[in-house]
PDB file of C-alpha atoms in Angstrom:
ATOM      1  CA  MET A   1      17.470   7.514   6.373  1.00  0.00           C
ATOM      2  CA  ILE A   2      15.150   5.798   8.557  1.00  0.00           C
ATOM      3  CA  TRP A   3      15.233   2.592   6.967  1.00  0.00           C
ATOM      4  CA  ALA A   4      18.348   0.142   6.475  1.00  0.00           C
ATOM      5  CA  SER A   5      16.424  -1.761   3.527  1.00  0.00           C
ATOM      6  CA  TRP A   6      13.280  -2.332   1.611  1.00  0.00           C
ATOM      7  CA  ASN A   7      12.583  -5.375   3.935  1.00  0.00           C
ATOM      8  CA  ASP A   8      13.108  -3.234   6.903  1.00  0.00           C
ATOM      9  CA  PHE A   9      10.526  -0.797   5.644  1.00  0.00           C
ATOM     10  CA  TRP A  10       7.821  -3.327   4.755  1.00  0.00           C
ATOM     11  CA  ALA A  11       8.335  -4.997   8.168  1.00  0.00           C
ATOM     12  CA  MET A  12       7.724  -1.464  10.038  1.00  0.00           C
ATOM     13  CA  GLY A  13       9.519  -2.840  13.023  1.00  0.00           C
ATOM     14  CA  GLY A  14       6.987  -5.683  13.466  1.00  0.00           C
ATOM     15  CA  TYR A  15       3.886  -3.658  13.065  1.00  0.00           C
ATOM     16  CA  GLY A  16       3.941  -4.271   9.189  1.00  0.00           C
ATOM     17  CA  LEU A  17       0.592  -6.030   9.303  1.00  0.00           C
ATOM     18  CA  TYR A  18      -1.157  -3.305  11.127  1.00  0.00           C
ATOM     19  CA  VAL A  19       0.382  -0.221   9.476  1.00  0.00           C
ATOM     20  CA  TRP A  20      -0.113  -1.615   5.974  1.00  0.00           C
ATOM     21  CA  GLY A  21      -3.575  -3.336   6.692  1.00  0.00           C
ATOM     22  CA  SER A  22      -4.599   0.474   7.864  1.00  0.00           C
ATOM     23  CA  TYR A  23      -2.903   1.833   4.311  1.00  0.00           C
ATOM     24  CA  ALA A  24      -4.378  -0.838   2.004  1.00  0.00           C
ATOM     25  CA  VAL A  25      -8.023  -0.247   3.427  1.00  0.00           C
ATOM     26  CA  VAL A  26      -7.932   3.400   3.047  1.00  0.00           C
ATOM     27  CA  ALA A  27      -6.695   3.173  -0.429  1.00  0.00           C
ATOM     28  CA  LEU A  28      -9.239   0.440  -1.328  1.00  0.00           C
ATOM     29  CA  GLY A  29     -11.999   2.274   0.111  1.00  0.00           C
ATOM     30  CA  MET A  30     -11.039   5.408  -1.785  1.00  0.00           C
ATOM     31  CA  LEU A  31     -10.634   3.386  -5.062  1.00  0.00           C
ATOM     32  CA  VAL A  32     -14.264   1.766  -4.636  1.00  0.00           C
ATOM     33  CA  GLU A  33     -15.708   5.131  -3.817  1.00  0.00           C
ATOM     34  CA  VAL A  34     -14.407   6.809  -7.118  1.00  0.00           C
ATOM     35  CA  TRP A  35     -15.419   4.021  -9.024  1.00  0.00           C
ATOM     36  CA  ALA A  36     -18.607   4.081  -7.743  1.00  0.00           C
ATOM     37  CA  ALA A  37     -19.076   7.809  -8.178  1.00  0.00           C
ATOM     38  CA  ALA A  38     -18.096   7.321 -11.781  1.00  0.00           C
ATOM     39  CA  GLN A  39     -20.334   4.675 -12.125  1.00  0.00           C
ATOM     40  CA  ARG A  40     -23.164   6.509 -10.768  1.00  0.00           C
ATOM     41  CA  HIS A  41     -22.555   9.750 -13.100  1.00  0.00           C
ATOM     42  CA  ARG A  42     -22.823   7.251 -16.147  1.00  0.00           C
ATOM     43  CA  GLN A  43     -26.213   5.994 -15.022  1.00  0.00           C
ATOM     44  CA  ALA A  44     -27.247   9.574 -14.286  1.00  0.00           C
ATOM     45  CA  LEU A  45     -26.379  10.536 -18.032  1.00  0.00           C
ATOM     46  CA  GLN A  46     -27.969   7.489 -19.271  1.00  0.00           C
ATOM     47  CA  GLN A  47     -31.082   8.220 -16.989  1.00  0.00           C
ATOM     48  CA  VAL A  48     -31.368  11.763 -19.037  1.00  0.00           C
ATOM     49  CA  HIS A  49     -30.871  10.066 -22.533  1.00  0.00           C
ATOM     50  CA  GLU A  50     -33.635   7.636 -21.737  1.00  0.00           C
ATOM     51  CA  GLN A  51     -35.890  10.523 -20.525  1.00  0.00           C
ATOM     52  CA  LEU A  52     -35.333  12.444 -23.843  1.00  0.00           C
ATOM     53  CA  GLU A  53     -35.902   9.382 -25.988  1.00  0.00           C
ATOM     54  CA  GLU A  54     -39.246   8.557 -24.084  1.00  0.00           C
ATOM     55  CA  GLU A  55     -40.278  12.553 -24.859  1.00  0.00           C
ATOM     56  CA  THR A  56     -39.437  12.502 -28.235  1.00  0.00           C
ATOM     57  CA  ASP A  57     -41.388   9.191 -28.922  1.00  0.00           C
ATOM     58  CA  LEU A  58     -44.458  10.576 -27.488  1.00  0.00           C
TER      59      LEU A  58
ATOM     60  CA  MET B   1     -23.767  39.547  -3.060  1.00  0.00           C
ATOM     61  CA  THR B   2     -26.942  37.455  -1.620  1.00  0.00           C
ATOM     62  CA  LEU B   3     -28.384  37.456  -5.422  1.00  0.00           C
ATOM     63  CA  LYS B   4     -25.272  36.141  -6.772  1.00  0.00           C
ATOM     64  CA  LEU B   5     -24.733  33.316  -4.173  1.00  0.00           C
ATOM     65  CA  PHE B   6     -28.431  32.302  -5.191  1.00  0.00           C
ATOM     66  CA  HIS B   7     -27.455  32.570  -8.681  1.00  0.00           C
ATOM     67  CA  TRP B   8     -24.686  29.935  -8.271  1.00  0.00           C
ATOM     68  CA  ALA B   9     -27.236  27.960  -6.251  1.00  0.00           C
ATOM     69  CA  ALA B  10     -29.101  27.068  -9.182  1.00  0.00           C
ATOM     70  CA  PRO B  11     -28.663  23.393 -10.037  1.00  0.00           C
ATOM     71  CA  GLN B  12     -27.774  24.134 -13.819  1.00  0.00           C
ATOM     72  CA  THR B  13     -25.241  26.741 -12.983  1.00  0.00           C
ATOM     73  CA  PHE B  14     -23.684  24.866  -9.904  1.00  0.00           C
ATOM     74  CA  TYR B  15     -23.475  21.765 -12.335  1.00  0.00           C
ATOM     75  CA  HIS B  16     -21.038  23.623 -14.701  1.00  0.00           C
ATOM     76  CA  LEU B  17     -19.176  25.223 -11.679  1.00  0.00           C
ATOM     77  CA  ALA B  18     -18.810  21.828 -10.011  1.00  0.00           C
ATOM     78  CA  GLY B  19     -17.701  20.472 -13.245  1.00  0.00           C
ATOM     79  CA  LYS B  20     -14.872  23.044 -13.365  1.00  0.00           C
ATOM     80  CA  LEU B  21     -13.806  22.674  -9.685  1.00  0.00           C
ATOM     81  CA  TRP B  22     -13.633  18.947  -8.952  1.00  0.00           C
ATOM     82  CA  LYS B  23     -10.591  18.283 -11.035  1.00  0.00           C
ATOM     83  CA  PRO B  24      -8.140  20.778  -9.397  1.00  0.00           C
ATOM     84  CA  PHE B  25      -9.178  19.399  -6.054  1.00  0.00           C
ATOM     85  CA  ALA B  26      -8.648  16.032  -6.953  1.00  0.00           C
ATOM     86  CA  VAL B  27      -4.956  17.033  -8.292  1.00  0.00           C
ATOM     87  CA  LEU B  28      -4.508  18.870  -5.137  1.00  0.00           C
ATOM     88  CA  ALA B  29      -5.377  15.734  -2.992  1.00  0.00           C
ATOM     89  CA  ALA B  30      -2.927  13.530  -5.050  1.00  0.00           C
ATOM     90  CA  ALA B  31      -0.138  16.059  -4.637  1.00  0.00           C
ATOM     91  CA  LEU B  32      -0.620  16.705  -0.804  1.00  0.00           C
ATOM     92  CA  ALA B  33      -1.000  12.928  -0.180  1.00  0.00           C
ATOM     93  CA  ALA B  34       2.135  12.113  -2.080  1.00  0.00           C
ATOM     94  CA  VAL B  35       4.126  14.639  -0.049  1.00  0.00           C
ATOM     95  CA  GLY B  36       2.211  13.841   3.074  1.00  0.00           C
ATOM     96  CA  LEU B  37       3.053   9.980   2.724  1.00  0.00           C
ATOM     97  CA  TYR B  38       6.638  10.758   1.962  1.00  0.00           C
ATOM     98  CA  MET B  39       6.880  12.950   5.175  1.00  0.00           C
ATOM     99  CA  GLY B  40       5.049  10.104   7.097  1.00  0.00           C
ATOM    100  CA  PHE B  41       7.203   7.275   5.802  1.00  0.00           C
ATOM    101  CA  PHE B  42      10.597   8.665   5.196  1.00  0.00           C
ATOM    102  CA  VAL B  43      10.836  11.752   7.109  1.00  0.00           C
ATOM    103  CA  ALA B  44       9.072  11.609  10.485  1.00  0.00           C
ATOM    104  CA  PRO B  45      11.244   9.623  12.969  1.00  0.00           C
ATOM    105  CA  THR B  46      10.339   6.424  15.040  1.00  0.00           C
ATOM    106  CA  ASP B  47       8.204   6.894  17.709  1.00  0.00           C
ATOM    107  CA  PHE B  48      10.046   6.498  21.029  1.00  0.00           C
ATOM    108  CA  GLN B  49       6.946   4.668  22.695  1.00  0.00           C
ATOM    109  CA  GLN B  50       5.188   3.087  19.831  1.00  0.00           C
ATOM    110  CA  GLY B  51       7.942   2.193  17.481  1.00  0.00           C
ATOM    111  CA  GLU B  52       6.894   2.275  13.740  1.00  0.00           C
ATOM    112  CA  GLY B  53       3.336   1.337  14.613  1.00  0.00           C
ATOM    113  CA  TYR B  54       2.374   4.791  15.411  1.00  0.00           C
ATOM    114  CA  ARG B  55       2.462   5.635  11.607  1.00  0.00           C
ATOM    115  CA  ILE B  56      -1.187   4.520  11.284  1.00  0.00           C
ATOM    116  CA  ILE B  57      -1.639   8.054  12.866  1.00  0.00           C
ATOM    117  CA  PHE B  58      -1.192   9.559   9.321  1.00  0.00           C
ATOM    118  CA  VAL B  59      -4.435   8.092   7.940  1.00  0.00           C
ATOM    119  CA  HIS B  60      -6.349   7.489  11.377  1.00  0.00           C
ATOM    120  CA  VAL B  61      -6.421  11.183  12.601  1.00  0.00           C
ATOM    121  CA  PRO B  62      -7.211  12.614   9.213  1.00  0.00           C
ATOM    122  CA  ALA B  63     -10.047  10.247   8.591  1.00  0.00           C
ATOM    123  CA  SER B  64     -11.537  10.698  12.143  1.00  0.00           C
ATOM    124  CA  TRP B  65     -11.214  14.483  11.570  1.00  0.00           C
ATOM    125  CA  MET B  66     -12.922  14.184   8.245  1.00  0.00           C
ATOM    126  CA  SER B  67     -15.651  11.661   9.511  1.00  0.00           C
ATOM    127  CA  MET B  68     -16.781  14.682  11.992  1.00  0.00           C
ATOM    128  CA  VAL B  69     -16.207  17.619   9.687  1.00  0.00           C
ATOM    129  CA  ILE B  70     -18.182  16.161   6.739  1.00  0.00           C
ATOM    130  CA  TYR B  71     -20.870  15.569   9.308  1.00  0.00           C
ATOM    131  CA  LEU B  72     -20.981  19.256  10.331  1.00  0.00           C
ATOM    132  CA  ALA B  73     -20.853  20.238   6.902  1.00  0.00           C
ATOM    133  CA  MET B  74     -24.163  18.129   5.934  1.00  0.00           C
ATOM    134  CA  ALA B  75     -25.672  19.727   8.833  1.00  0.00           C
ATOM    135  CA  PHE B  76     -24.636  23.090   7.754  1.00  0.00           C
ATOM    136  CA  TRP B  77     -25.994  22.348   4.319  1.00  0.00           C
ATOM    137  CA  ALA B  78     -29.383  21.162   5.767  1.00  0.00           C
ATOM    138  CA  PHE B  79     -29.614  24.136   7.871  1.00  0.00           C
ATOM    139  CA  LEU B  80     -29.244  26.296   4.832  1.00  0.00           C
ATOM    140  CA  GLY B  81     -31.813  24.067   3.189  1.00  0.00           C
ATOM    141  CA  PHE B  82     -34.327  24.820   5.761  1.00  0.00           C
ATOM    142  CA  THR B  83     -33.623  28.429   5.921  1.00  0.00           C
ATOM    143  CA  PHE B  84     -33.340  29.350   2.354  1.00  0.00           C
ATOM    144  CA  ASN B  85     -35.354  26.576   0.973  1.00  0.00           C
ATOM    145  CA  THR B  86     -32.784  26.143  -1.902  1.00  0.00           C
ATOM    146  CA  ARG B  87     -32.744  22.859  -3.719  1.00  0.00           C
ATOM    147  CA  LEU B  88     -28.937  22.869  -3.933  1.00  0.00           C
ATOM    148  CA  SER B  89     -28.516  22.566  -0.151  1.00  0.00           C
ATOM    149  CA  GLY B  90     -30.174  18.825  -0.041  1.00  0.00           C
ATOM    150  CA  MET B  91     -28.173  17.831  -3.019  1.00  0.00           C
ATOM    151  CA  MET B  92     -24.919  18.679  -1.447  1.00  0.00           C
ATOM    152  CA  THR B  93     -26.141  17.279   2.099  1.00  0.00           C
ATOM    153  CA  GLN B  94     -26.551  14.117  -0.092  1.00  0.00           C
ATOM    154  CA  ALA B  95     -23.513  14.609  -1.978  1.00  0.00           C
ATOM    155  CA  LEU B  96     -21.359  14.518   1.170  1.00  0.00           C
ATOM    156  CA  ALA B  97     -22.769  11.695   3.001  1.00  0.00           C
ATOM    157  CA  PRO B  98     -20.927   8.590   1.171  1.00  0.00           C
ATOM    158  CA  THR B  99     -17.626  10.127   1.897  1.00  0.00           C
ATOM    159  CA  GLY B 100     -18.212  10.701   5.330  1.00  0.00           C
ATOM    160  CA  ALA B 101     -19.504   7.279   5.870  1.00  0.00           C
ATOM    161  CA  LEU B 102     -16.437   5.856   4.282  1.00  0.00           C
ATOM    162  CA  PHE B 103     -14.078   8.057   6.403  1.00  0.00           C
ATOM    163  CA  THR B 104     -15.985   6.886   9.463  1.00  0.00           C
ATOM    164  CA  PHE B 105     -15.336   3.442   8.595  1.00  0.00           C
ATOM    165  CA  LEU B 106     -11.980   4.131   7.752  1.00  0.00           C
ATOM    166  CA  SER B 107     -11.501   5.702  11.184  1.00  0.00           C
ATOM    167  CA  LEU B 108     -12.701   2.560  12.933  1.00  0.00           C
ATOM    168  CA  TRP B 109     -10.781   0.367  10.718  1.00  0.00           C
ATOM    169  CA  THR B 110      -7.401   2.051  11.172  1.00  0.00           C
ATOM    170  CA  GLY B 111      -8.311   2.387  14.906  1.00  0.00           C
ATOM    171  CA  ALA B 112      -9.100  -1.091  15.452  1.00  0.00           C
ATOM    172  CA  LEU B 113      -5.451  -1.893  13.561  1.00  0.00           C
ATOM    173  CA  TRP B 114      -3.871   0.498  15.940  1.00  0.00           C
ATOM    174  CA  GLY B 115      -5.591  -0.437  19.220  1.00  0.00           C
ATOM    175  CA  LYS B 116      -4.556  -4.224  18.795  1.00  0.00           C
ATOM    176  CA  PRO B 117      -0.971  -4.036  19.029  1.00  0.00           C
ATOM    177  CA  MET B 118      -0.931  -0.950  21.314  1.00  0.00           C
ATOM    178  CA  TRP B 119      -3.894  -1.520  23.804  1.00  0.00           C
ATOM    179  CA  GLY B 120      -3.995  -5.550  23.054  1.00  0.00           C
ATOM    180  CA  THR B 121      -7.500  -5.302  21.703  1.00  0.00           C
ATOM    181  CA  TRP B 122      -9.482  -4.430  18.429  1.00  0.00           C
ATOM    182  CA  TRP B 123     -12.161  -2.786  20.117  1.00  0.00           C
ATOM    183  CA  VAL B 124     -13.366  -1.662  23.572  1.00  0.00           C
ATOM    184  CA  TRP B 125     -16.730   0.048  24.482  1.00  0.00           C
ATOM    185  CA  ASP B 126     -15.575   3.373  25.603  1.00  0.00           C
ATOM    186  CA  ALA B 127     -16.828   6.708  24.869  1.00  0.00           C
ATOM    187  CA  ARG B 128     -14.632   7.818  22.119  1.00  0.00           C
ATOM    188  CA  LEU B 129     -14.975   4.559  20.111  1.00  0.00           C
ATOM    189  CA  THR B 130     -18.705   4.149  20.864  1.00  0.00           C
ATOM    190  CA  SER B 131     -19.648   7.711  19.877  1.00  0.00           C
ATOM    191  CA  GLU B 132     -17.721   7.217  16.456  1.00  0.00           C
ATOM    192  CA  LEU B 133     -19.621   4.036  15.977  1.00  0.00           C
ATOM    193  CA  ILE B 134     -22.835   5.982  16.397  1.00  0.00           C
ATOM    194  CA  LEU B 135     -21.726   8.428  13.791  1.00  0.00           C
ATOM    195  CA  PHE B 136     -21.252   5.839  11.372  1.00  0.00           C
ATOM    196  CA  PHE B 137     -24.868   4.486  12.077  1.00  0.00           C
ATOM    197  CA  LEU B 138     -25.701   8.084  11.719  1.00  0.00           C
ATOM    198  CA  TYR B 139     -24.455   8.338   8.226  1.00  0.00           C
ATOM    199  CA  MET B 140     -25.894   4.835   7.432  1.00  0.00           C
ATOM    200  CA  GLY B 141     -29.296   5.983   8.506  1.00  0.00           C
ATOM    201  CA  TYR B 142     -29.094   9.278   6.531  1.00  0.00           C
ATOM    202  CA  ILE B 143     -28.196   7.180   3.407  1.00  0.00           C
ATOM    203  CA  ALA B 144     -30.990   4.706   3.955  1.00  0.00           C
ATOM    204  CA  LEU B 145     -33.536   7.400   4.992  1.00  0.00           C
ATOM    205  CA  THR B 146     -32.850   9.653   1.971  1.00  0.00           C
ATOM    206  CA  SER B 147     -32.653   6.774  -0.672  1.00  0.00           C
ATOM    207  CA  ALA B 148     -35.974   5.207   0.796  1.00  0.00           C
ATOM    208  CA  ILE B 149     -38.134   8.253   0.292  1.00  0.00           C
ATOM    209  CA  GLU B 150     -39.030   8.611  -3.563  1.00  0.00           C
ATOM    210  CA  ASP B 151     -39.839  12.398  -3.586  1.00  0.00           C
ATOM    211  CA  PRO B 152     -36.319  14.313  -3.576  1.00  0.00           C
ATOM    212  CA  ARG B 153     -37.622  17.163  -1.727  1.00  0.00           C
ATOM    213  CA  ARG B 154     -39.230  15.262   0.902  1.00  0.00           C
ATOM    214  CA  ALA B 155     -36.140  12.874   1.386  1.00  0.00           C
ATOM    215  CA  ASP B 156     -34.076  16.169   1.674  1.00  0.00           C
ATOM    216  CA  LYS B 157     -36.343  17.314   4.436  1.00  0.00           C
ATOM    217  CA  ALA B 158     -36.156  14.206   6.199  1.00  0.00           C
ATOM    218  CA  GLY B 159     -32.442  13.604   5.861  1.00  0.00           C
ATOM    219  CA  GLY B 160     -31.660  17.254   6.800  1.00  0.00           C
ATOM    220  CA  LEU B 161     -33.470  16.750  10.134  1.00  0.00           C
ATOM    221  CA  LEU B 162     -31.417  13.718  10.872  1.00  0.00           C
ATOM    222  CA  ALA B 163     -28.343  15.498   9.938  1.00  0.00           C
ATOM    223  CA  LEU B 164     -29.143  18.616  12.102  1.00  0.00           C
ATOM    224  CA  VAL B 165     -30.097  16.494  15.087  1.00  0.00           C
ATOM    225  CA  GLY B 166     -27.315  13.887  14.609  1.00  0.00           C
ATOM    226  CA  ALA B 167     -24.761  16.779  14.814  1.00  0.00           C
ATOM    227  CA  VAL B 168     -24.956  16.802  18.385  1.00  0.00           C
ATOM    228  CA  ASN B 169     -23.180  13.722  18.574  1.00  0.00           C
ATOM    229  CA  VAL B 170     -20.010  15.410  16.722  1.00  0.00           C
ATOM    230  CA  PRO B 171     -18.908  17.180  19.946  1.00  0.00           C
ATOM    231  CA  ILE B 172     -19.622  14.331  22.200  1.00  0.00           C
ATOM    232  CA  ILE B 173     -16.946  12.496  20.056  1.00  0.00           C
ATOM    233  CA  TYR B 174     -14.791  15.161  19.972  1.00  0.00           C
ATOM    234  CA  PHE B 175     -14.996  16.014  23.750  1.00  0.00           C
ATOM    235  CA  SER B 176     -15.462  12.218  24.911  1.00  0.00           C
ATOM    236  CA  VAL B 177     -11.766  12.008  25.631  1.00  0.00           C
ATOM    237  CA  THR B 178     -11.620  14.784  28.257  1.00  0.00           C
ATOM    238  CA  TRP B 179     -15.347  14.267  29.516  1.00  0.00           C
ATOM    239  CA  TRP B 180     -14.914  10.547  30.225  1.00  0.00           C
ATOM    240  CA  ASN B 181     -12.120   8.375  31.389  1.00  0.00           C
ATOM    241  CA  THR B 182     -11.246   6.556  28.076  1.00  0.00           C
ATOM    242  CA  LEU B 183      -8.765   3.983  26.796  1.00  0.00           C
ATOM    243  CA  HIS B 184      -8.433   6.432  23.806  1.00  0.00           C
ATOM    244  CA  GLN B 185      -5.674   8.983  24.333  1.00  0.00           C
ATOM    245  CA  GLY B 186      -6.546  12.762  24.392  1.00  0.00           C
ATOM    246  CA  ALA B 187      -6.021  15.095  21.400  1.00  0.00           C
ATOM    247  CA  SER B 188      -2.563  15.167  19.836  1.00  0.00           C
ATOM    248  CA  VAL B 189      -3.204  18.524  18.486  1.00  0.00           C
ATOM    249  CA  SER B 190      -4.978  21.373  20.393  1.00  0.00           C
ATOM    250  CA  VAL B 191      -5.800  24.738  19.577  1.00  0.00           C
ATOM    251  CA  THR B 192      -4.934  25.768  23.081  1.00  0.00           C
ATOM    252  CA  LYS B 193      -1.978  23.752  23.992  1.00  0.00           C
ATOM    253  CA  GLY B 194      -0.452  23.249  20.699  1.00  0.00           C
ATOM    254  CA  SER B 195       0.858  19.892  19.771  1.00  0.00           C
ATOM    255  CA  SER B 196       2.434  17.109  21.614  1.00  0.00           C
ATOM    256  CA  MET B 197       4.321  15.547  18.586  1.00  0.00           C
ATOM    257  CA  ALA B 198       7.442  16.177  16.833  1.00  0.00           C
ATOM    258  CA  GLN B 199       7.338  18.792  13.797  1.00  0.00           C
ATOM    259  CA  THR B 200       7.670  16.433  11.152  1.00  0.00           C
ATOM    260  CA  MET B 201       5.234  13.959  12.340  1.00  0.00           C
ATOM    261  CA  LEU B 202       2.761  16.655  12.987  1.00  0.00           C
ATOM    262  CA  TRP B 203       3.650  18.173   9.382  1.00  0.00           C
ATOM    263  CA  ALA B 204       3.052  14.662   7.758  1.00  0.00           C
ATOM    264  CA  MET B 205      -0.428  14.461   9.512  1.00  0.00           C
ATOM    265  CA  LEU B 206      -1.554  17.730   8.824  1.00  0.00           C
ATOM    266  CA  LEU B 207      -0.682  17.301   5.004  1.00  0.00           C
ATOM    267  CA  MET B 208      -2.767  13.963   5.038  1.00  0.00           C
ATOM    268  CA  ALA B 209      -5.670  15.758   6.532  1.00  0.00           C
ATOM    269  CA  LEU B 210      -5.392  18.794   3.959  1.00  0.00           C
ATOM    270  CA  ALA B 211      -5.193  15.714   1.258  1.00  0.00           C
ATOM    271  CA  PHE B 212      -8.318  14.208   2.882  1.00  0.00           C
ATOM    272  CA  TRP B 213     -10.031  17.439   2.932  1.00  0.00           C
ATOM    273  CA  ALA B 214      -9.369  18.128  -0.951  1.00  0.00           C
ATOM    274  CA  TYR B 215     -10.472  14.442  -1.711  1.00  0.00           C
ATOM    275  CA  THR B 216     -13.825  15.146  -0.054  1.00  0.00           C
ATOM    276  CA  ILE B 217     -14.531  18.416  -1.814  1.00  0.00           C
ATOM    277  CA  ALA B 218     -13.627  16.763  -5.075  1.00  0.00           C
ATOM    278  CA  MET B 219     -15.947  13.809  -4.281  1.00  0.00           C
ATOM    279  CA  ALA B 220     -18.726  15.978  -3.248  1.00  0.00           C
ATOM    280  CA  LEU B 221     -18.626  18.158  -6.150  1.00  0.00           C
ATOM    281  CA  TYR B 222     -18.192  15.058  -8.587  1.00  0.00           C
ATOM    282  CA  ARG B 223     -21.126  13.402  -6.856  1.00  0.00           C
ATOM    283  CA  VAL B 224     -23.446  16.391  -6.694  1.00  0.00           C
ATOM    284  CA  ARG B 225     -23.278  16.602 -10.501  1.00  0.00           C
ATOM    285  CA  SER B 226     -24.869  13.148 -10.761  1.00  0.00           C
ATOM    286  CA  ILE B 227     -27.463  14.110  -8.232  1.00  0.00           C
ATOM    287  CA  ILE B 228     -28.291  17.253 -10.129  1.00  0.00           C
ATOM    288  CA  LEU B 229     -28.751  15.014 -13.475  1.00  0.00           C
ATOM    289  CA  GLU B 230     -30.813  12.512 -11.693  1.00  0.00           C
ATOM    290  CA  ARG B 231     -33.189  15.267 -10.578  1.00  0.00           C
ATOM    291  CA  GLU B 232     -33.236  17.384 -13.474  1.00  0.00           C
ATOM    292  CA  ARG B 233     -33.466  14.720 -16.155  1.00  0.00           C
ATOM    293  CA  HIS B 234     -36.475  16.228 -17.512  1.00  0.00           C
ATOM    294  CA  THR B 235     -35.210  19.825 -18.035  1.00  0.00           C
ATOM    295  CA  ARG B 236     -34.277  20.780 -21.298  1.00  0.00           C
ATOM    296  CA  TRP B 237     -30.588  21.915 -20.169  1.00  0.00           C
ATOM    297  CA  ALA B 238     -30.012  18.376 -18.846  1.00  0.00           C
ATOM    298  CA  GLN B 239     -31.131  16.823 -22.076  1.00  0.00           C
ATOM    299  CA  GLU B 240     -29.181  19.028 -24.070  1.00  0.00           C
ATOM    300  CA  LEU B 241     -26.222  18.244 -22.216  1.00  0.00           C
ATOM    301  CA  ALA B 242     -26.538  14.462 -22.106  1.00  0.00           C
ATOM    302  CA  ALA B 243     -27.496  14.561 -26.124  1.00  0.00           C
TER     303      ALA B 243
END
């Protein structure tokens, strides 16, 4: 085992801020992208709906 | 064979194909990342020079690779678009761009956080860092350009041209560390010389790279469906699907 304790793990030998600052932003970036993509898909479906309603009204 | 490919390139057919494919790739990405992170944090040993700080490599290198791979993939789709005039090509180019921009940003971000403790600076204007920053601007330029043009086919043409011309920057990024004297270190993995890393470190990095690759495919397939719907909203099949 590399780490003596969890504290040891989070400290990353003094590089904790840099290591976790990297991984946190990678995770955050991916979460935001996934959320934005899901949002865009909902909007796209909504657009098709509105188009359909517009055409049936005519 | 060719006919079959064109059959799948029809937006309606591809919508359903992408809908079936994105989930397995997302699951694959999560599984590969889980194993890769475990290897990276619990199996790979401490680096004799950089201590634990080197563990940034497991996201930095895969993100940087993907930033270049995605741009080349965009150039490839743009090339297909100009050659065969298929509508799907432009949609795929657009579907890839946000993920490419994200990985380029993450490459720069994790690079800064790695540079600070090891070089003593967040940023230097050396060839590797500067060309990667230019890549980020190319992605942003592509996204801005394509979203500024109303007509999708014209947006695809203009964007495709930028994707093709900008691809010249990718080999410049890749070879920058050998062509110029840079602060950035040389390649850790080389096709001709193999790897300079410990086996477990290398495995963790490759697993993370595969995870990012699967993530990219999942995201592009997911996003292309939204793009198809946005453009095909007048068609019967799309309206039946949304009804």
